[in-house]
mmCIF file of C-alpha atoms in Angstrom:
data_model
loop_
_atom_site.group_PDB
_atom_site.id
_atom_site.type_symbol
_atom_site.label_atom_id
_atom_site.label_comp_id
_atom_site.label_asym_id
_atom_site.label_seq_id
_atom_site.Cartn_x
_atom_site.Cartn_y
_atom_site.Cartn_z
ATOM 1 C CA MET A 247 0.000 0.000 0.000
ATOM 2 C CA ILE A 248 2.831 2.390 0.875
ATOM 3 C CA LEU A 249 4.550 1.531 -2.418
ATOM 4 C CA GLU A 250 1.365 2.271 -4.382
ATOM 5 C CA LEU A 251 0.998 5.655 -2.668
ATOM 6 C CA SER A 252 4.633 6.461 -3.412
ATOM 7 C CA GLU A 253 4.175 5.584 -7.076
ATOM 8 C CA LEU A 254 1.027 7.706 -7.261
ATOM 9 C CA GLU A 255 2.873 10.693 -5.838
ATOM 10 C CA ASN A 256 5.624 10.260 -8.407
ATOM 11 C CA GLN A 257 3.049 10.039 -11.188
ATOM 12 C CA THR A 258 1.465 13.368 -10.262
ATOM 13 C CA VAL A 259 4.751 15.287 -10.012
ATOM 14 C CA ILE A 260 5.284 15.885 -13.740
ATOM 15 C CA LYS A 261 3.035 18.723 -14.883
ATOM 16 C CA GLU A 262 5.212 20.091 -17.688
ATOM 17 C CA PHE A 263 7.666 18.808 -20.263
ATOM 18 C CA ILE A 264 10.991 20.094 -21.546
ATOM 19 C CA LEU A 265 11.317 20.324 -25.330
ATOM 20 C CA LEU A 266 14.986 19.862 -26.235
ATOM 21 C CA GLY A 267 14.430 21.405 -29.663
ATOM 22 C CA LEU A 268 16.936 21.267 -32.497
ATOM 23 C CA SER A 269 20.103 22.565 -30.824
ATOM 24 C CA ASN A 270 21.521 23.757 -27.481
ATOM 25 C CA ASP A 271 24.112 26.055 -29.086
ATOM 26 C CA PRO A 272 23.022 29.715 -28.560
ATOM 27 C CA GLN A 273 24.486 30.862 -31.898
ATOM 28 C CA ILE A 274 22.759 28.062 -33.807
ATOM 29 C CA GLN A 275 19.537 28.839 -31.943
ATOM 30 C CA ASP A 276 19.727 32.484 -33.065
ATOM 31 C CA PHE A 277 20.153 31.367 -36.665
ATOM 32 C CA LEU A 278 17.299 28.843 -36.379
ATOM 33 C CA LEU A 279 15.060 31.508 -34.804
ATOM 34 C CA PHE A 280 15.596 33.796 -37.793
ATOM 35 C CA PHE A 281 15.353 30.923 -40.297
ATOM 36 C CA PHE A 282 12.070 29.480 -39.025
ATOM 37 C CA MET A 283 10.570 32.920 -38.451
ATOM 38 C CA ILE A 284 11.140 33.719 -42.127
ATOM 39 C CA ILE A 285 9.638 30.342 -43.117
ATOM 40 C CA PHE A 286 6.582 30.970 -40.931
ATOM 41 C CA LEU A 287 6.025 34.456 -42.377
ATOM 42 C CA ILE A 288 6.381 33.132 -45.939
ATOM 43 C CA THR A 289 3.931 30.326 -45.115
ATOM 44 C CA VAL A 290 1.279 32.655 -43.725
ATOM 45 C CA PHE A 291 1.761 35.303 -46.421
ATOM 46 C CA GLY A 292 1.908 32.817 -49.325
ATOM 47 C CA ASN A 293 -1.194 30.927 -48.286
ATOM 48 C CA MET A 294 -3.097 34.144 -47.515
ATOM 49 C CA VAL A 295 -2.285 35.363 -51.029
ATOM 50 C CA ILE A 296 -3.632 32.098 -52.501
ATOM 51 C CA ILE A 297 -6.863 32.487 -50.471
ATOM 52 C CA LEU A 298 -7.343 36.153 -51.445
ATOM 53 C CA VAL A 299 -6.560 35.541 -55.126
ATOM 54 C CA ILE A 300 -9.059 32.684 -55.398
ATOM 55 C CA ARG A 301 -11.783 34.598 -53.541
ATOM 56 C CA SER A 302 -11.326 37.754 -55.614
ATOM 57 C CA GLU A 303 -11.274 36.244 -59.114
ATOM 58 C CA LEU A 304 -14.602 35.078 -60.572
ATOM 59 C CA HIS A 305 -12.995 32.695 -63.082
ATOM 60 C CA LEU A 306 -11.325 30.855 -60.201
ATOM 61 C CA GLN A 307 -14.662 29.930 -58.566
ATOM 62 C CA THR A 308 -14.381 26.269 -59.577
ATOM 63 C CA PRO A 309 -14.164 23.091 -57.434
ATOM 64 C CA MET A 310 -10.408 22.746 -58.027
ATOM 65 C CA PHE A 311 -9.675 26.220 -56.651
ATOM 66 C CA PHE A 312 -12.302 25.816 -53.936
ATOM 67 C CA PHE A 313 -10.321 22.865 -52.550
ATOM 68 C CA LEU A 314 -7.040 24.720 -53.052
ATOM 69 C CA ARG A 315 -8.344 27.650 -51.019
ATOM 70 C CA HIS A 316 -9.226 25.352 -48.141
ATOM 71 C CA LEU A 317 -5.855 23.621 -48.427
ATOM 72 C CA ALA A 318 -4.159 27.020 -48.076
ATOM 73 C CA PHE A 319 -6.184 27.730 -44.919
ATOM 74 C CA VAL A 320 -5.269 24.307 -43.490
ATOM 75 C CA ASP A 321 -1.574 24.976 -44.221
ATOM 76 C CA ILE A 322 -1.702 28.214 -42.219
ATOM 77 C CA CYS A 323 -3.238 26.312 -39.292
ATOM 78 C CA TYR A 324 -0.786 23.431 -39.751
ATOM 79 C CA SER A 325 2.251 25.666 -39.406
ATOM 80 C CA SER A 326 0.698 27.702 -36.570
ATOM 81 C CA VAL A 327 0.346 24.643 -34.327
ATOM 82 C CA THR A 328 4.084 24.022 -33.936
ATOM 83 C CA VAL A 329 6.173 26.948 -35.215
ATOM 84 C CA PRO A 330 5.165 29.717 -32.726
ATOM 85 C CA LYS A 331 6.002 27.477 -29.744
ATOM 86 C CA MET A 332 9.282 26.504 -31.420
ATOM 87 C CA LEU A 333 10.180 30.183 -31.907
ATOM 88 C CA GLU A 334 9.283 30.942 -28.283
ATOM 89 C CA ASN A 335 11.576 28.147 -27.074
ATOM 90 C CA PHE A 336 14.484 29.542 -29.091
ATOM 91 C CA ILE A 337 14.202 32.691 -26.950
ATOM 92 C CA GLN A 338 13.264 31.216 -23.564
ATOM 93 C CA LYS A 339 15.825 29.671 -21.241
ATOM 94 C CA GLN A 340 13.231 27.277 -19.851
ATOM 95 C CA LYS A 341 11.981 25.421 -22.941
ATOM 96 C CA THR A 342 8.904 23.975 -21.316
ATOM 97 C CA ILE A 343 5.317 23.197 -22.214
ATOM 98 C CA SER A 344 2.571 22.247 -19.777
ATOM 99 C CA ARG A 345 1.035 18.776 -19.796
ATOM 100 C CA GLU A 346 -2.297 20.230 -20.939
ATOM 101 C CA GLY A 347 -0.571 22.387 -23.551
ATOM 102 C CA CYS A 348 1.295 19.360 -24.885
ATOM 103 C CA ILE A 349 -1.907 17.327 -25.240
ATOM 104 C CA ALA A 350 -3.673 20.318 -26.839
ATOM 105 C CA GLN A 351 -0.839 20.714 -29.351
ATOM 106 C CA ILE A 352 -1.126 17.033 -30.288
ATOM 107 C CA ALA A 353 -4.918 17.339 -30.582
ATOM 108 C CA PHE A 354 -4.755 20.379 -32.897
ATOM 109 C CA PHE A 355 -1.969 18.815 -34.944
ATOM 110 C CA PHE A 356 -3.933 15.610 -35.537
ATOM 111 C CA GLN A 357 -7.089 17.582 -36.322
ATOM 112 C CA ILE A 358 -5.381 19.656 -38.998
ATOM 113 C CA ALA A 359 -3.325 16.761 -40.383
ATOM 114 C CA GLY A 360 -6.503 14.691 -40.760
ATOM 115 C CA ALA A 361 -8.287 17.549 -42.524
ATOM 116 C CA GLU A 362 -5.336 18.071 -44.865
ATOM 117 C CA ILE A 363 -5.042 14.479 -46.065
ATOM 118 C CA PHE A 364 -8.757 14.291 -46.888
ATOM 119 C CA ILE A 365 -8.769 17.659 -48.649
ATOM 120 C CA LEU A 366 -5.910 16.279 -50.756
ATOM 121 C CA SER A 367 -8.108 13.232 -51.420
ATOM 122 C CA ALA A 368 -10.932 15.529 -52.519
ATOM 123 C CA MET A 369 -8.513 17.313 -54.857
ATOM 124 C CA GLY A 370 -7.498 13.935 -56.294
ATOM 125 C CA TYR A 371 -11.161 13.100 -56.926
ATOM 126 C CA ASP A 372 -11.619 16.514 -58.564
ATOM 127 C CA ARG A 373 -8.781 15.770 -61.021
ATOM 128 C CA TYR A 374 -10.165 12.254 -61.645
ATOM 129 C CA VAL A 375 -13.602 13.579 -62.639
ATOM 130 C CA ALA A 376 -12.144 16.471 -64.675
ATOM 131 C CA ILE A 377 -9.919 14.198 -66.771
ATOM 132 C CA CYS A 378 -11.748 10.853 -66.831
ATOM 133 C CA HIS A 379 -15.353 12.129 -66.884
ATOM 134 C CA PRO A 380 -15.213 15.762 -68.060
ATOM 135 C CA LEU A 381 -18.817 15.770 -69.340
ATOM 136 C CA TYR A 382 -20.093 14.975 -65.835
ATOM 137 C CA TYR A 383 -17.790 17.397 -63.994
ATOM 138 C CA SER A 384 -20.425 20.020 -63.158
ATOM 139 C CA ARG A 385 -22.898 17.281 -62.257
ATOM 140 C CA TYR A 386 -20.639 15.338 -59.879
ATOM 141 C CA LEU A 387 -18.859 18.305 -58.262
ATOM 142 C CA THR A 388 -21.619 20.712 -57.352
ATOM 143 C CA LYS A 389 -21.122 23.400 -54.726
ATOM 144 C CA GLU A 390 -23.091 21.316 -52.226
ATOM 145 C CA VAL A 391 -20.938 18.236 -52.845
ATOM 146 C CA CYS A 392 -17.723 20.259 -52.476
ATOM 147 C CA ASN A 393 -18.909 21.764 -49.175
ATOM 148 C CA LYS A 394 -19.782 18.290 -47.871
ATOM 149 C CA MET A 395 -16.373 16.945 -48.876
ATOM 150 C CA VAL A 396 -14.541 19.743 -47.053
ATOM 151 C CA GLY A 397 -16.853 19.418 -44.048
ATOM 152 C CA GLY A 398 -16.249 15.668 -44.037
ATOM 153 C CA ALA A 399 -12.492 16.256 -44.125
ATOM 154 C CA TRP A 400 -12.666 18.442 -41.000
ATOM 155 C CA LEU A 401 -15.005 15.940 -39.291
ATOM 156 C CA LEU A 402 -12.670 13.012 -39.951
ATOM 157 C CA GLY A 403 -9.799 15.160 -38.710
ATOM 158 C CA PHE A 404 -11.800 15.786 -35.535
ATOM 159 C CA PHE A 405 -12.256 12.037 -34.965
ATOM 160 C CA HIS A 406 -8.534 11.548 -35.645
ATOM 161 C CA SER A 407 -7.743 14.203 -33.040
ATOM 162 C CA ILE A 408 -10.180 13.110 -30.330
ATOM 163 C CA GLY A 409 -9.370 9.427 -30.800
ATOM 164 C CA ASN A 410 -5.665 10.011 -30.126
ATOM 165 C CA ALA A 411 -5.765 12.948 -27.682
ATOM 166 C CA LEU A 412 -8.478 11.925 -25.209
ATOM 167 C CA PRO A 413 -6.716 8.704 -24.068
ATOM 168 C CA LEU A 414 -3.668 10.831 -23.180
ATOM 169 C CA LEU A 415 -5.641 12.419 -20.322
ATOM 170 C CA ASN A 416 -5.625 9.063 -18.526
ATOM 171 C CA LEU A 417 -1.847 8.698 -18.650
ATOM 172 C CA ASN A 418 0.491 9.473 -15.764
ATOM 173 C CA PHE A 419 4.087 10.573 -16.276
ATOM 174 C CA CYS A 420 6.704 9.669 -13.693
ATOM 175 C CA ARG A 421 9.875 8.595 -15.557
ATOM 176 C CA ASN A 422 11.181 11.896 -16.894
ATOM 177 C CA ASN A 423 9.816 14.990 -18.602
ATOM 178 C CA VAL A 424 12.291 15.483 -21.455
ATOM 179 C CA ILE A 425 10.913 15.273 -25.007
ATOM 180 C CA LYS A 426 13.779 15.026 -27.488
ATOM 181 C CA HIS A 427 11.963 17.050 -30.102
ATOM 182 C CA TYR A 428 10.939 20.617 -30.923
ATOM 183 C CA THR A 429 7.246 19.756 -30.544
ATOM 184 C CA CYS A 430 5.051 17.401 -28.527
ATOM 185 C CA ASP A 431 5.560 14.294 -30.613
ATOM 186 C CA LEU A 432 2.999 11.631 -29.674
ATOM 187 C CA PRO A 433 5.266 8.528 -29.823
ATOM 188 C CA GLN A 434 7.881 10.256 -27.674
ATOM 189 C CA LEU A 435 5.247 11.418 -25.209
ATOM 190 C CA LEU A 436 3.974 7.850 -24.881
ATOM 191 C CA ASP A 437 7.521 6.674 -24.142
ATOM 192 C CA LEU A 438 7.582 8.960 -21.082
ATOM 193 C CA SER A 439 4.443 7.489 -19.569
ATOM 194 C CA CYS A 440 4.589 5.173 -16.560
ATOM 195 C CA THR A 441 1.072 3.994 -17.416
ATOM 196 C CA GLU A 442 0.439 1.176 -19.890
ATOM 197 C CA THR A 443 0.401 2.731 -23.398
ATOM 198 C CA LEU A 444 -0.249 -0.303 -25.610
ATOM 199 C CA THR A 445 -3.833 0.856 -26.182
ATOM 200 C CA ASN A 446 -2.590 4.310 -27.248
ATOM 201 C CA TYR A 447 -0.169 2.789 -29.763
ATOM 202 C CA ILE A 448 -2.900 0.541 -31.157
ATOM 203 C CA ILE A 449 -5.261 3.514 -31.534
ATOM 204 C CA LEU A 450 -2.505 5.539 -33.250
ATOM 205 C CA LEU A 451 -1.746 2.735 -35.721
ATOM 206 C CA ILE A 452 -5.443 2.146 -36.427
ATOM 207 C CA PHE A 453 -5.972 5.806 -37.284
ATOM 208 C CA ILE A 454 -2.787 6.001 -39.361
ATOM 209 C CA PHE A 455 -3.764 3.028 -41.491
ATOM 210 C CA ALA A 456 -7.541 3.560 -41.492
ATOM 211 C CA LEU A 457 -7.396 7.261 -42.359
ATOM 212 C CA GLY A 458 -3.939 7.875 -43.796
ATOM 213 C CA PHE A 459 -3.590 4.699 -45.820
ATOM 214 C CA SER A 460 -7.200 4.758 -47.056
ATOM 215 C CA SER A 461 -6.746 8.354 -48.224
ATOM 216 C CA PHE A 462 -3.469 7.491 -49.947
ATOM 217 C CA LEU A 463 -5.032 4.409 -51.584
ATOM 218 C CA PHE A 464 -7.944 6.517 -52.844
ATOM 219 C CA ILE A 465 -5.541 9.035 -54.414
ATOM 220 C CA LEU A 466 -3.418 6.211 -55.887
ATOM 221 C CA VAL A 467 -6.418 4.532 -57.538
ATOM 222 C CA SER A 468 -7.629 7.899 -58.846
ATOM 223 C CA TYR A 469 -4.255 8.579 -60.476
ATOM 224 C CA ILE A 470 -4.069 5.095 -61.990
ATOM 225 C CA HIS A 471 -7.305 5.940 -63.847
ATOM 226 C CA ILE A 472 -6.075 9.473 -64.609
ATOM 227 C CA ILE A 473 -2.752 8.316 -66.078
ATOM 228 C CA SER A 474 -4.529 5.594 -68.054
ATOM 229 C CA THR A 475 -6.886 8.213 -69.529
ATOM 230 C CA ILE A 476 -4.061 10.665 -70.276
ATOM 231 C CA LEU A 477 -2.098 8.001 -72.175
ATOM 232 C CA LYS A 478 -5.106 7.451 -74.431
ATOM 233 C CA ILE A 479 -5.118 11.099 -75.515
ATOM 234 C CA LYS A 480 -3.702 11.213 -79.039
ATOM 235 C CA SER A 481 -2.561 14.831 -78.994
ATOM 236 C CA LYS A 482 0.797 15.427 -77.303
ATOM 237 C CA LYS A 483 -0.302 18.926 -76.358
ATOM 238 C CA GLY A 484 -3.488 17.514 -74.854
ATOM 239 C CA ARG A 485 -1.546 14.982 -72.787
ATOM 240 C CA GLU A 486 0.809 17.678 -71.495
ATOM 241 C CA LYS A 487 -2.094 19.973 -70.593
ATOM 242 C CA ALA A 488 -3.936 17.185 -68.773
ATOM 243 C CA PHE A 489 -0.858 16.130 -66.828
ATOM 244 C CA SER A 490 0.087 19.713 -65.929
ATOM 245 C CA THR A 491 -3.203 20.081 -64.031
ATOM 246 C CA CYS A 492 -2.207 17.096 -61.852
ATOM 247 C CA SER A 493 1.542 17.567 -61.393
ATOM 248 C CA SER A 494 1.298 20.125 -58.563
ATOM 249 C CA HIS A 495 -1.161 17.963 -56.638
ATOM 250 C CA LEU A 496 1.031 14.881 -57.086
ATOM 251 C CA LEU A 497 4.081 16.770 -55.834
ATOM 252 C CA VAL A 498 2.254 18.024 -52.724
ATOM 253 C CA VAL A 499 0.862 14.553 -51.962
ATOM 254 C CA GLY A 500 4.312 12.994 -52.353
ATOM 255 C CA LEU A 501 5.963 15.513 -50.021
ATOM 256 C CA LEU A 502 3.363 15.004 -47.304
ATOM 257 C CA TYR A 503 2.706 11.269 -47.409
ATOM 258 C CA LEU A 504 6.238 9.938 -47.809
ATOM 259 C CA THR A 505 7.646 11.934 -44.904
ATOM 260 C CA SER A 506 4.688 11.542 -42.520
ATOM 261 C CA PHE A 507 4.364 7.788 -43.084
ATOM 262 C CA PHE A 508 8.078 7.331 -42.441
ATOM 263 C CA HIS A 509 7.831 9.370 -39.235
ATOM 264 C CA TYR A 510 5.038 7.329 -37.682
ATOM 265 C CA VAL A 511 5.754 3.848 -39.077
ATOM 266 C CA LYS A 512 9.546 3.726 -38.631
ATOM 267 C CA PRO A 513 10.988 1.849 -35.627
ATOM 268 C CA SER A 514 11.782 3.923 -32.532
ATOM 269 C CA SER A 515 15.547 4.363 -32.278
ATOM 270 C CA GLU A 516 17.970 6.884 -30.775
ATOM 271 C CA SER A 517 20.126 6.685 -33.920
ATOM 272 C CA LEU A 518 17.175 7.864 -36.037
ATOM 273 C CA MET A 519 16.252 10.751 -33.727
ATOM 274 C CA ASP A 520 17.997 13.502 -35.721
ATOM 275 C CA LEU A 521 16.647 12.133 -39.007
ATOM 276 C CA ASP A 522 13.186 12.033 -37.450
ATOM 277 C CA LYS A 523 13.408 15.748 -36.585
ATOM 278 C CA VAL A 524 14.471 16.643 -40.138
ATOM 279 C CA ILE A 525 11.615 14.624 -41.632
ATOM 280 C CA SER A 526 9.038 16.138 -39.273
ATOM 281 C CA ILE A 527 10.284 19.618 -40.255
ATOM 282 C CA GLN A 528 9.653 18.669 -43.877
ATOM 283 C CA TYR A 529 6.011 17.660 -43.515
ATOM 284 C CA SER A 530 4.909 19.985 -40.693
ATOM 285 C CA ILE A 531 6.826 23.204 -41.489
ATOM 286 C CA LEU A 532 8.311 23.180 -45.003
ATOM 287 C CA THR A 533 5.390 21.538 -46.846
ATOM 288 C CA PRO A 534 2.858 24.241 -45.770
ATOM 289 C CA MET A 535 5.323 26.853 -47.075
ATOM 290 C CA LEU A 536 6.016 25.016 -50.331
ATOM 291 C CA ASN A 537 2.369 24.296 -51.215
ATOM 292 C CA PRO A 538 1.443 27.854 -52.330
ATOM 293 C CA ILE A 539 4.766 28.156 -54.183
ATOM 294 C CA ILE A 540 4.185 24.861 -56.010
ATOM 295 C CA TYR A 541 0.623 25.755 -56.992
ATOM 296 C CA SER A 542 1.616 29.305 -58.003
ATOM 297 C CA LEU A 543 4.380 28.070 -60.300
ATOM 298 C CA LYS A 544 2.480 25.085 -61.710
ATOM 299 C CA ASN A 545 -0.963 26.648 -62.172
ATOM 300 C CA LYS A 546 -1.265 29.017 -65.114
ATOM 301 C CA GLU A 547 -4.466 30.678 -63.844
ATOM 302 C CA ILE A 548 -2.983 31.605 -60.469
ATOM 303 C CA LYS A 549 0.322 32.603 -62.040
ATOM 304 C CA SER A 550 -1.411 34.973 -64.481
ATOM 305 C CA VAL A 551 -3.490 36.572 -61.696
ATOM 306 C CA LEU A 552 -0.400 37.073 -59.524
ATOM 307 C CA LEU A 553 1.486 38.641 -62.435
ATOM 308 C CA LYS A 554 -1.467 40.942 -63.080
ATOM 309 C CA MET A 555 -1.615 41.924 -59.408
ATOM 310 C CA PHE A 556 2.143 42.515 -59.327
ATOM 311 C CA GLY A 557 1.831 44.704 -62.416
ATOM 312 C CA LYS A 558 -0.786 46.857 -60.688
ATOM 313 C CA TRP A 559 1.283 47.250 -57.514
ATOM 314 C CA ARG A 560 4.568 47.922 -59.302
ATOM 315 C CA PRO A 561 5.386 51.654 -59.081
ATOM 316 C CA ILE A 562 5.447 53.563 -62.364
ATOM 317 C CA PRO A 563 8.964 54.914 -62.981
ATOM 318 C CA HIS A 564 9.208 58.717 -63.265
ATOM 319 C CA PRO A 565 10.730 60.056 -66.489
#
């Protein structure tokens, strides 16, 4: 009985965690602070520009750009979950986060990640209908259907978040409070628990494969049909035009899925810790910044609008 009380006291001691971050060197931290601040500002600005451009141009009020607008909003949220706390820890001597704050960060991250993967699935379906069944495009992708698809993406993200975050409230932490990461990474948080976490790992794997893999499989099947249809187009110019509408989406999907699947499916190992941080930076920080750049460069409609806007803002030189 005395031993149980002692263990219970130890379990209730830890109320905050230390995030080790990317480096302990003050000079490197100053550089990383500046570097990630610039990335965050570019992410917010770039995605805001995409949202404003799509909302302001009547000829961009199509399902493809509707999904792209929501993807841009998700990317702003995605980056905002982790980067501000990372920047704060570069400045603070005590790089801590409360237990509740850590669980909240995980919850928001899983919510937004779930919404993103299903919005990407919706964009894959949009390209499938546009290329494989162009005559039925306006019939299959009505405004109501598009709203339901985006709403469904956020709802599935909510289930993904609640399913993984709520069980964390029942865990007790008594081993140590050091998270060897710049954010509250769920697998590492589970490793710190002195409560049985097998159920948490099972739930995490179920959601990864049920939501992540199903979404990826849906996109893969869609692109098998898309590529098959494109290859049947006799005109070389027609094939290039059809593929150009999909290339940006494929690139974004590849960046997100390859890195995130590796992060959560790879074996836990100290030797892979640094690689794990680099990969998580790719899908949680760099990808939201790269998405608007990729779509701006690959999409002729957005590129032309941006060039027109830049032309209006450019000052007229005085003679």
